[in-house]
XYZ file of C-alpha atoms in Angstrom:
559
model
C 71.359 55.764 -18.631
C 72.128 55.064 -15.219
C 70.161 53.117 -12.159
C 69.221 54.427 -9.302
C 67.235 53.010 -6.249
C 63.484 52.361 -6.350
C 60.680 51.504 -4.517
C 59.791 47.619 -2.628
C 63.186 46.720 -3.643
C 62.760 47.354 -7.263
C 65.103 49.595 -9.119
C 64.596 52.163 -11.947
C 66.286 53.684 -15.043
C 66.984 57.584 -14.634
C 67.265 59.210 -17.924
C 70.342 61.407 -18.240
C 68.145 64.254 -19.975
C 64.223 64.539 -18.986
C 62.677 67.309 -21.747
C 59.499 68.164 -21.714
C 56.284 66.385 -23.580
C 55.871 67.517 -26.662
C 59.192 67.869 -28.120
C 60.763 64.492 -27.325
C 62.608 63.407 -30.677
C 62.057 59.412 -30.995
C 63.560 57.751 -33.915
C 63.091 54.015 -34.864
C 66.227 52.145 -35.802
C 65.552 48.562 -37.500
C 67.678 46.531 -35.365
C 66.323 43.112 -36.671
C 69.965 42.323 -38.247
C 72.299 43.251 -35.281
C 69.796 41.775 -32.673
C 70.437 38.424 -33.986
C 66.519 38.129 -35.503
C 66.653 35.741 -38.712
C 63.508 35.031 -39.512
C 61.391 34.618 -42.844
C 58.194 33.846 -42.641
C 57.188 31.015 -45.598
C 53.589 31.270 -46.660
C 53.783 28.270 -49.078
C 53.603 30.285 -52.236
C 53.454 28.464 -55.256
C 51.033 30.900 -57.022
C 48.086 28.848 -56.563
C 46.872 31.553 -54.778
C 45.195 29.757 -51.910
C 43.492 32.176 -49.393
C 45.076 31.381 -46.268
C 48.545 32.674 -47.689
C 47.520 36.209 -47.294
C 46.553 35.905 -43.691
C 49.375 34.989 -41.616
C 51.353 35.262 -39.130
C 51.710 36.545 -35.955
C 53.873 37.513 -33.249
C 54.273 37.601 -29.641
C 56.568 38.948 -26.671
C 56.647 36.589 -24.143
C 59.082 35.513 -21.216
C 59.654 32.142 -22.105
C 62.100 31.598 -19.565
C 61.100 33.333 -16.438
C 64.265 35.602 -16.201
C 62.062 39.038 -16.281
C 63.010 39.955 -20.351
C 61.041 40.012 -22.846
C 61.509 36.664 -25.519
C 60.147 36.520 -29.312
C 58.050 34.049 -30.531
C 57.097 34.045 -34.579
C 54.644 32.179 -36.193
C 55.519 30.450 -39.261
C 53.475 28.763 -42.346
C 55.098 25.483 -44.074
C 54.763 24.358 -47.537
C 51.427 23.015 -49.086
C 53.592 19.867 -50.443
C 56.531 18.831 -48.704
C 59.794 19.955 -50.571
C 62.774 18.895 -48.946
C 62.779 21.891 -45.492
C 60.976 21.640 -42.640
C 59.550 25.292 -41.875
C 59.473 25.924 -38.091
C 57.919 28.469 -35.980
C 61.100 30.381 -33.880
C 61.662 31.085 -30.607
C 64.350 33.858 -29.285
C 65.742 34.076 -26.278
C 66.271 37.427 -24.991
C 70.469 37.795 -24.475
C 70.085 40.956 -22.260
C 72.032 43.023 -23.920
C 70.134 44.017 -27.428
C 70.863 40.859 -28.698
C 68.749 37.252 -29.038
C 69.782 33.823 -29.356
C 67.328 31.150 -31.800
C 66.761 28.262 -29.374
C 63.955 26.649 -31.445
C 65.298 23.111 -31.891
C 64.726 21.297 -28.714
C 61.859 23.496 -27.019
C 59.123 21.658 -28.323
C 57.764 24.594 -30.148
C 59.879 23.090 -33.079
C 56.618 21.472 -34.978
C 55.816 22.453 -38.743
C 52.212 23.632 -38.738
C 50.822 26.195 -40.980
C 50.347 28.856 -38.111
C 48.274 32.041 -38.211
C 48.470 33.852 -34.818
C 49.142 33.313 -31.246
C 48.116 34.202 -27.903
C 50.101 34.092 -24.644
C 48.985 33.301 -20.606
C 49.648 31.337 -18.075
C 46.187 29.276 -18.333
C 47.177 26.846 -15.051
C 48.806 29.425 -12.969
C 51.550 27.885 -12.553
C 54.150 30.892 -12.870
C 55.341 30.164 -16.317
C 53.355 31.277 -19.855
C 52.081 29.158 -21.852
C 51.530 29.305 -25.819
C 48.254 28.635 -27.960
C 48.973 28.989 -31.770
C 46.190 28.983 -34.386
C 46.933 26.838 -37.112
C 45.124 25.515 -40.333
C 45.607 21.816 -39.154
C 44.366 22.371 -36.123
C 45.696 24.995 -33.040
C 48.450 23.755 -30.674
C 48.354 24.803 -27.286
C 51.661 24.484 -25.651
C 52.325 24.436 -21.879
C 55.637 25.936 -20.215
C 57.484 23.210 -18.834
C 60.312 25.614 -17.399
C 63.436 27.203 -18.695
C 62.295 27.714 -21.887
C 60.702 24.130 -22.824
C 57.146 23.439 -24.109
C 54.655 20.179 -24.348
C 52.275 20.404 -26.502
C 49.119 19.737 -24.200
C 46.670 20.296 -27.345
C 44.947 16.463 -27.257
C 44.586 16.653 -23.157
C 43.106 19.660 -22.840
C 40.262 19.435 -24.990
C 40.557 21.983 -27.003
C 39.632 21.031 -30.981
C 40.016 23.533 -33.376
C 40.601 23.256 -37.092
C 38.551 25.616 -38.794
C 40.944 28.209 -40.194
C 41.499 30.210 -37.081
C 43.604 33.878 -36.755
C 43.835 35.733 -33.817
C 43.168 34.304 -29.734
C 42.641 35.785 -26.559
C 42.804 34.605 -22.684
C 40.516 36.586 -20.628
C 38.973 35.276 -17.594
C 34.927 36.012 -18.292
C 33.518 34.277 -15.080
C 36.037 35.737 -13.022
C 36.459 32.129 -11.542
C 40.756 32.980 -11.676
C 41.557 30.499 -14.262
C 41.759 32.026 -18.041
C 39.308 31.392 -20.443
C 40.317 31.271 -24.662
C 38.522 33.081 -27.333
C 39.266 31.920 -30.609
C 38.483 33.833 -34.091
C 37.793 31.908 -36.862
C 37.493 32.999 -40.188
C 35.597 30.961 -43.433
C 35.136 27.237 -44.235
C 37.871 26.561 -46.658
C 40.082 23.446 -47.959
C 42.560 23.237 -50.576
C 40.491 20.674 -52.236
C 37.525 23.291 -52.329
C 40.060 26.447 -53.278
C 37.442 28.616 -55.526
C 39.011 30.366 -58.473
C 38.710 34.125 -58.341
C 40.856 36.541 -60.693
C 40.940 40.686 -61.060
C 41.786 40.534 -64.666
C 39.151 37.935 -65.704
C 42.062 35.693 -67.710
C 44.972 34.694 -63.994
C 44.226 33.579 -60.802
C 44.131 36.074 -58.018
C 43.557 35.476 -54.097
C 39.419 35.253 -53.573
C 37.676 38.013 -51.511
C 36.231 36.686 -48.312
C 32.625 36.870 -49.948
C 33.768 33.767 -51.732
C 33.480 31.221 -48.920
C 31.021 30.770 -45.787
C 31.400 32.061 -42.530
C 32.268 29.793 -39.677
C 31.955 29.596 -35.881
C 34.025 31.086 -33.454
C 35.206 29.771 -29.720
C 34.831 30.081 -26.702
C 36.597 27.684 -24.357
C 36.056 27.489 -20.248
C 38.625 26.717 -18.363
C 37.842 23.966 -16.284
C 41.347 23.514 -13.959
C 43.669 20.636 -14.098
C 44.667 21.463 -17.790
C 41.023 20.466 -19.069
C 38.753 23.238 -21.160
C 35.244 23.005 -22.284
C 33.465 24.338 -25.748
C 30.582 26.624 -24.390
C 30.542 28.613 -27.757
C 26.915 27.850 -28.122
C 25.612 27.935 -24.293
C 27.574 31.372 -24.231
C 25.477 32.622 -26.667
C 28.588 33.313 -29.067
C 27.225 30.631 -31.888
C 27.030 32.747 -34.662
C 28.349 30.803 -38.012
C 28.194 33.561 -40.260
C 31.221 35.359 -39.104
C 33.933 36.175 -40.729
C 36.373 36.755 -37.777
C 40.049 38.277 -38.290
C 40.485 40.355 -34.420
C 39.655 40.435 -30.715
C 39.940 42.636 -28.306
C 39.210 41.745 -24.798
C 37.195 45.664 -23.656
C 35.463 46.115 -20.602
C 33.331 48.523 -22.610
C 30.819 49.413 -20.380
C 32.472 50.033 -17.221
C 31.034 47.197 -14.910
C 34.263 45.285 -14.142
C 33.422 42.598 -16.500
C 35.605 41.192 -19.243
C 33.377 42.045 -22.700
C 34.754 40.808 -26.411
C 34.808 42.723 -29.333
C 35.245 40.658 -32.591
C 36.404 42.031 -35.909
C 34.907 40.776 -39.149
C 35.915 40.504 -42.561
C 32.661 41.740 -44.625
C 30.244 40.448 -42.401
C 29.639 43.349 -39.396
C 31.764 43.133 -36.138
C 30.512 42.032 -33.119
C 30.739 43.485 -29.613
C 29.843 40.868 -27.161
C 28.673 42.539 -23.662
C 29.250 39.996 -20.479
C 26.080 39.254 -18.990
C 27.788 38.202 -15.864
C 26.123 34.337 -15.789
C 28.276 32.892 -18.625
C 26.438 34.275 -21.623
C 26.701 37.067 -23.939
C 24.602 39.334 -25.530
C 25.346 40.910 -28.819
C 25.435 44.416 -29.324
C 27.475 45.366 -32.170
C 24.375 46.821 -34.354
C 23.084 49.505 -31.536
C 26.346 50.094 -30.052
C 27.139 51.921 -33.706
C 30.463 49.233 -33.892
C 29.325 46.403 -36.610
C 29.501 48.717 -39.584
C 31.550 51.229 -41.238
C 29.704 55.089 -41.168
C 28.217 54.481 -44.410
C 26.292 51.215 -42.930
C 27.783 48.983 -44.792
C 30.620 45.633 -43.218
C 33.713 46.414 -44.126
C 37.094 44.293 -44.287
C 37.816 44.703 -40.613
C 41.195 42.967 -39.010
C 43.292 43.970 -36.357
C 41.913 45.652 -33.329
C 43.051 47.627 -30.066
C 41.515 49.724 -27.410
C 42.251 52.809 -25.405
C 41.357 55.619 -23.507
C 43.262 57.989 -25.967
C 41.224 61.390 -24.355
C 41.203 60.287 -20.997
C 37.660 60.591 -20.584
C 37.582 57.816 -18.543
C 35.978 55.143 -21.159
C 37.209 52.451 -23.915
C 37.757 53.147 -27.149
C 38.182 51.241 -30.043
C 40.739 51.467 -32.981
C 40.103 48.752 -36.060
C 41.903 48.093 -38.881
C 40.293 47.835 -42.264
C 40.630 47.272 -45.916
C 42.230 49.547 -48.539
C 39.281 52.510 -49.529
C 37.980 52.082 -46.310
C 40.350 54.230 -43.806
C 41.291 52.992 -40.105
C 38.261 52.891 -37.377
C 38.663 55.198 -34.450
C 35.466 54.156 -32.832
C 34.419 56.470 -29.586
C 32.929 55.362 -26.855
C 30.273 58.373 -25.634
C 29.406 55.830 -22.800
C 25.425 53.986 -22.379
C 26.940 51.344 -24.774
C 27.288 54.018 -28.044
C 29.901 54.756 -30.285
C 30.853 57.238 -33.031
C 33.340 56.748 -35.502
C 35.578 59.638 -35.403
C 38.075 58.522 -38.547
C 36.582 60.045 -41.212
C 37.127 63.628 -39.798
C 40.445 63.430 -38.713
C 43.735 62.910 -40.174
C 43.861 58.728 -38.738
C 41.005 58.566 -41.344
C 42.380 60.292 -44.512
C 45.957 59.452 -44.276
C 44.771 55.853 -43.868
C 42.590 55.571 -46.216
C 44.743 54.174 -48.882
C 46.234 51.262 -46.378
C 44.877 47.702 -46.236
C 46.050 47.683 -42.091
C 46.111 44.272 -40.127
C 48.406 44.309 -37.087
C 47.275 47.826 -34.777
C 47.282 48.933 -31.874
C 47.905 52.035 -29.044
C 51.058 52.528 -27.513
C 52.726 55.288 -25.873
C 56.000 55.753 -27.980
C 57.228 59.252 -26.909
C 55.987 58.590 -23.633
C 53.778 61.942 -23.162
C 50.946 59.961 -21.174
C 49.042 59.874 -24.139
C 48.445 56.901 -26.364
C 49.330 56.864 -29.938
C 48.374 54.592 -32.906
C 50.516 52.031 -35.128
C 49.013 50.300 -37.880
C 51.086 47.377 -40.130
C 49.938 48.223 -43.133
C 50.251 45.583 -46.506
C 47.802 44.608 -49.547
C 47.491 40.886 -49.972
C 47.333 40.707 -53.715
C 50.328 41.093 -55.180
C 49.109 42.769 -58.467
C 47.000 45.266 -56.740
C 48.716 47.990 -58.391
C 47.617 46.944 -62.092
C 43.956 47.002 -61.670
C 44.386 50.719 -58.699
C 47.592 52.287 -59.662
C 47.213 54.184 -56.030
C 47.123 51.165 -53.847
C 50.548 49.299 -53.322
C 51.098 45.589 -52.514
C 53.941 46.827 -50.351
C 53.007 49.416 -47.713
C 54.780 51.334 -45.142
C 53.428 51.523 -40.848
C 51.780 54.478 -40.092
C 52.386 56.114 -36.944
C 49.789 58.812 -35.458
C 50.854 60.805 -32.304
C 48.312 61.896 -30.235
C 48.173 65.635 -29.309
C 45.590 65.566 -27.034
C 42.355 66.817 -27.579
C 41.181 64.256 -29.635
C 43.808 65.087 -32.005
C 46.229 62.891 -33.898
C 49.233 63.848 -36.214
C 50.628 61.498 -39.059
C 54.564 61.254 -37.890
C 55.848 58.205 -39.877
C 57.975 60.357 -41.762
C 59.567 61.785 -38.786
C 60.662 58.793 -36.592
C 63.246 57.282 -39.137
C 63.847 54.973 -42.387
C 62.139 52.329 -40.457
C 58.352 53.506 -40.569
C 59.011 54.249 -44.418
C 60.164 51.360 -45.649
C 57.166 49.355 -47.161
C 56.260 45.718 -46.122
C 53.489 43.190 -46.220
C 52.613 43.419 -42.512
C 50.563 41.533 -40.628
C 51.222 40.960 -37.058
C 52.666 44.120 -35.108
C 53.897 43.794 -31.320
C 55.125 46.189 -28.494
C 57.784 45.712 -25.592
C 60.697 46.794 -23.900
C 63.021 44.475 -24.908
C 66.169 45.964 -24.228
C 64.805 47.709 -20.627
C 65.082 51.634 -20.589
C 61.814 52.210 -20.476
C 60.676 52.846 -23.939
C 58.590 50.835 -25.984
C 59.905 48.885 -29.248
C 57.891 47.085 -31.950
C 58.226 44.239 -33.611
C 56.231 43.863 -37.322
C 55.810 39.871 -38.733
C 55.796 39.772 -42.710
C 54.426 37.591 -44.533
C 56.456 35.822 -46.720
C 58.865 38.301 -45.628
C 61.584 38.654 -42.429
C 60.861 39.883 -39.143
C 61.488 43.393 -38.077
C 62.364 44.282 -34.637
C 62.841 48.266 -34.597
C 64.405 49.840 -30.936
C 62.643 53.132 -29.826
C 65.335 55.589 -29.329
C 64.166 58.263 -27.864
C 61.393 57.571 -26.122
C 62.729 57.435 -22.365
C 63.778 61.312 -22.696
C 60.403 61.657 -20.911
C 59.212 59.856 -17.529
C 57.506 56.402 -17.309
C 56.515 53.614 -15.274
C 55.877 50.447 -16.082
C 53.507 47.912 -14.116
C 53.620 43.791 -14.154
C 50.804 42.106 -12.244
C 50.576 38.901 -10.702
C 47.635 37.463 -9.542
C 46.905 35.165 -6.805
C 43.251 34.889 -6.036
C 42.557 36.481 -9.545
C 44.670 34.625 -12.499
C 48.524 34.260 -12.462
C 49.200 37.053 -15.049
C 46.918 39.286 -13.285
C 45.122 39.500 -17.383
C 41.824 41.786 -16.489
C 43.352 43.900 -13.583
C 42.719 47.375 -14.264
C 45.758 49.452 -13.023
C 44.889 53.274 -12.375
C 47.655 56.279 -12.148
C 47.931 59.523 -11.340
C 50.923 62.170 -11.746
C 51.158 66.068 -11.957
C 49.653 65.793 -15.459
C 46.506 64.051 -14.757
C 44.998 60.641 -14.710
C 45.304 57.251 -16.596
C 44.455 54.080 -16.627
C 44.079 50.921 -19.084
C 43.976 46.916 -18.250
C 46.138 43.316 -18.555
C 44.967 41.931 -21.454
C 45.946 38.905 -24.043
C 45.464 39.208 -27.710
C 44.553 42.431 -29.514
C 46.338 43.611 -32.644
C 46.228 40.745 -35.209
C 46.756 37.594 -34.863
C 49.403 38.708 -32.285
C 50.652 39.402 -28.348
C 52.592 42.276 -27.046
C 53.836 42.135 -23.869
C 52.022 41.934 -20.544
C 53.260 44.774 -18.570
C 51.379 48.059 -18.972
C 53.548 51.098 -19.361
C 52.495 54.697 -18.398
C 54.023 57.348 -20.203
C 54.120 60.733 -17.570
C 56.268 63.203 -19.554
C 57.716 65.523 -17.499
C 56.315 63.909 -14.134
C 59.226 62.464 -11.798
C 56.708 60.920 -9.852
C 53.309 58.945 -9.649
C 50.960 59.971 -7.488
C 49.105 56.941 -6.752
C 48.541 54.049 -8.429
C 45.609 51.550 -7.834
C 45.232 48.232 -8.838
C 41.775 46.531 -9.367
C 41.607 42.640 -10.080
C 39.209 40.618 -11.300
C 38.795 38.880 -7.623
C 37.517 42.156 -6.528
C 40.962 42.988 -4.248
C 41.735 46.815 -4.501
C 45.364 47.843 -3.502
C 46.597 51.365 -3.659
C 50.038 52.614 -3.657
C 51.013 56.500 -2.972
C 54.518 58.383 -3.670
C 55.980 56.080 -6.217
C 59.187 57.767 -8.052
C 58.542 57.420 -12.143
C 61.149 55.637 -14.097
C 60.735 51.779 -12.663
C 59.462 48.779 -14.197
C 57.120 47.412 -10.713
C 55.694 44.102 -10.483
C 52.613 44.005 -8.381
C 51.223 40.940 -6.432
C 47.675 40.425 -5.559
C 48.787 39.216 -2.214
C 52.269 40.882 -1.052
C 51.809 44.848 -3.279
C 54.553 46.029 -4.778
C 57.608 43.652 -4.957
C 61.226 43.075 -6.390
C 60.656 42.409 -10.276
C 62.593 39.696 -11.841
C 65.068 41.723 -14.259
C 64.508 44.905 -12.955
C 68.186 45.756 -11.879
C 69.374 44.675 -15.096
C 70.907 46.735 -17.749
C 72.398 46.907 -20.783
């Protein structure tokens, strides 16, 4: 690769070769090893099968320490009885050149806690992001304190949350330009009140979520000055019956406003429209989302949105339980979707797949999004009771050809996407900068696996960062709108999505052949509109509320 001027003082990556979408050849190469990622995730596995070992943990991308590249943060569990080793959550600093350093010890993220998931923002707008982990115990919310250091604000800022919680999300849902936090949380359980379940009849096995109650979910307003409020109730979100695994943060009826859809494991999902005065309303019954096609709740985890067809509107992509195939919910607009899965190939090639962590990305960089799903079981003896379904799973990878049309490619991209796992938590960025996106996959009680996209950056791209100055620092709930020789797309800043995880921040545009973006406008949540014409493809932008387009922090760096 080489660099090349850009535009506002920003520079951009030219690739050497530029071939045309359709035919760009992207292989993943597991670079977990030679990056410097050593990381196994510790579930406290004794085999007293207690329920909350299947669930975690998550993973994020965030810049810790404000230099522009994307760090790794994992989640960890810890022991049920103390045995002699601490188990830590890690934090990696990004080295800039492929490679990451562990600077856990001393950051203040170094607390045992058995973790879940994670969601990242800068809640006080203070330039730096901050860290909120779900945790058994209790969640931790941790502020940046600068170059890479965190205080653990949790008792100060009100927030109280020990009720078995997975994935979070910051969204700002009174557009007041401080973030908000959703919290999912999933059944009343202890280890005293650990219910025996078995598949055989005669050993233990992990319990079905049927086994416990259902438990409230939160909603937390951000009040300034570090302090948050519970309005779970007054927001209409009270429900205590869920069963909650995902979020999504989905504006999916086009009015500007930051709406929540909620996955659910066996109780229906829940798609939470913003009524604009603090409250919700719930809609997941007549908006065709809370069940499966056959009308009955399925095991629903991770979750994503995108416009995939370009028609202009949301769409939804859940993960679900082995025997009940991926969810590929469209949205035909007036608040209705149809369920597209079970005619297409996302549907029968995933039926088989128990899929937590998913999400869209653009991996070959076409300008249309594809789908990744972590796939893993979370029994280990599946496979004695239905021979077909495996404990250990491969990712799936669907490119989208347009059209509505998706093709099963995991075979085709490298070792990495066949190599089974017990996913959970699956992330996107561009860690090493040239444009393309990598993933990173948690495992539980398994290593880390950061795999580079090679490949990718053959076609065109451009990648926004916001940052918000009337509107929230991260600029979370801008929608950013593009246009190149190949048409029009657009998607929005958002925490959470997946499961239990964060990818990065920045939104990147794939534009295949295109050597240049037409326009690009940028809509935040204040209401400020900024438009920017003639902008040459290949550069990672950072746009301000305030100033437009400006010099990016790490942009002119290379490998």
């Amino acid at each position: 690769m080489r660099v090349i001027g850009g535009v506002g003082g920003c520079f951009f990556f030219a690739a050497l070769l530029a071939i045309p979408a359709g035919v760009t050849e992207v292989h993943f190469t597991d670079v977990t090893a030679s990056a410097g990622i050593h990381f196994t995730h510790n579930a406290g596995k004794t085999g007293k099968k207690y329920l909350p070992e299947t669930l975690g943990a998550g993973a994020a991308f965030i810049d810790a320490d404000g230099d522009g590249w994307q760090d790794i943060f994992l989640v960890n569990g810890k022991d049920w009885s103390p045995r002699g080793q601490r188990s830590l959550p890690a934090l990696y600093r990004n080295n800039k050149n492929g490679t990451f350093t562990d600077v856990t010890a001393g950051s203040g993220l170094d607390v045992e806690m058995y973790g879940i998931g994670v969601a990242v923002a800068d809640f006080d707008n203070d330039g730096r992001d901050d860290i909120y982990v779900t945790a058994l115990e209790g969640d931790r919310l941790f502020h940046n304190e600068g170059g890479g250091k965190f205080k653990d604000v949790t008792k100060s800022s009100g927030i109280s949350n020990a009720n078995f919680a997975t994935s979070a999300a910051w969204f700002d849902f009174d557009k007041d330009g401080k973030l908000d936090l959703f919290v999912a949380n999933y059944v009343q359980w202890t280890q005293k009140g650990d219910i025996w379940c078995s598949l055989d009849g005669a050993t233990k096995s992990y319990c079905t979520p049927e086994s416990y109650k259902g438990t409230q979910s939160k909603l937390y307003h951000n009040l300034g000055n570090g302090r948050f409020e519970d309005v779970t109730v007054k927001a209409g979100m009270g429900d205590a019956t869920s069963k909650s695994l995902g979020v999504t943060v989905i504006d999916f009826d086009g009015d500007t406003w930051p709406d929540l859809f909620v996955t659910n494991d066996t109780q229906p999902n829940k798609l939470y429209r913003n009524n604009r005065n603090g409250t919700f309303s719930e809609l997941g019954m007549s908006a065709g989302v809370a069940f499966g096609e056959d009308g009955v709740a399925r095991g629903a985890m991770g979750v994503d949105w995108a416009d995939y067809d370009r028609t202009g509107r949301a769409h939804l992509l859940v993960g679900n339980f082995s025997n009940q195939m991926l969810g590929l919910y469209h949205n035909e607009g007036k608040g209705l979707f149809v369920d597209e899965a079970p005619l297409s190939t996302v549907g029968r090639e995933s039926l088989l797949s128990l899929a937590f962590g998913v999400f869209f990305f653009d991996y070959d960089l076409d300008g249309y999004p594809d789908i990744l799903t972590a796939n893993g079981h979370i029994e280990e003896e599946i496979g004695r009771v239905q021979p077909k379904i495996k404990y250990r799973e491969p990712p799936l990878l669907f490119r989208n050809l347009g059209g509505k049309k998706f093709e099963n490619v995991s075979a085709k991209v490298g070792d990495a996407f066949t190599t089974p796992m017990v996913a959970r938590g699956a992330i996107y960025g561009d860690f090493d900068h040239d444009g393309d996106l990598d993933v990173l996959f948690s495992v539980n009680s398994g290593p880390a696996r950061l795999l580079r996209n090679d490949g990718g950056n053959r076609n065109h791209w451009i990648s926004i960062r916001t940052a918000g100055t009337k509107s929230n620092r991260d600029g979370i709930g801008a929608v950013v709108r593009i246009e190149s020789a190949s048409g029009k797309q657009w998607s929005t800043v958002r925490s959470g999505s997946s499961y239990a995880s964060q990818s990065d921040l920045a939104l990147t545009f794939g534009l295949g052949a295109d050597t240049v973006v037409k326009s690009i406008q940028v809509e935040w949540p204040s209401g400020t509109k900024q438009s920017f014409s003639g902008v040459p493809a290949n550069q990672m932008l950072l746009v301000d509320e305030a100033r437009g387009i400006v010099p990016a922090k790490g942009s002119g760096d290379k490998r």
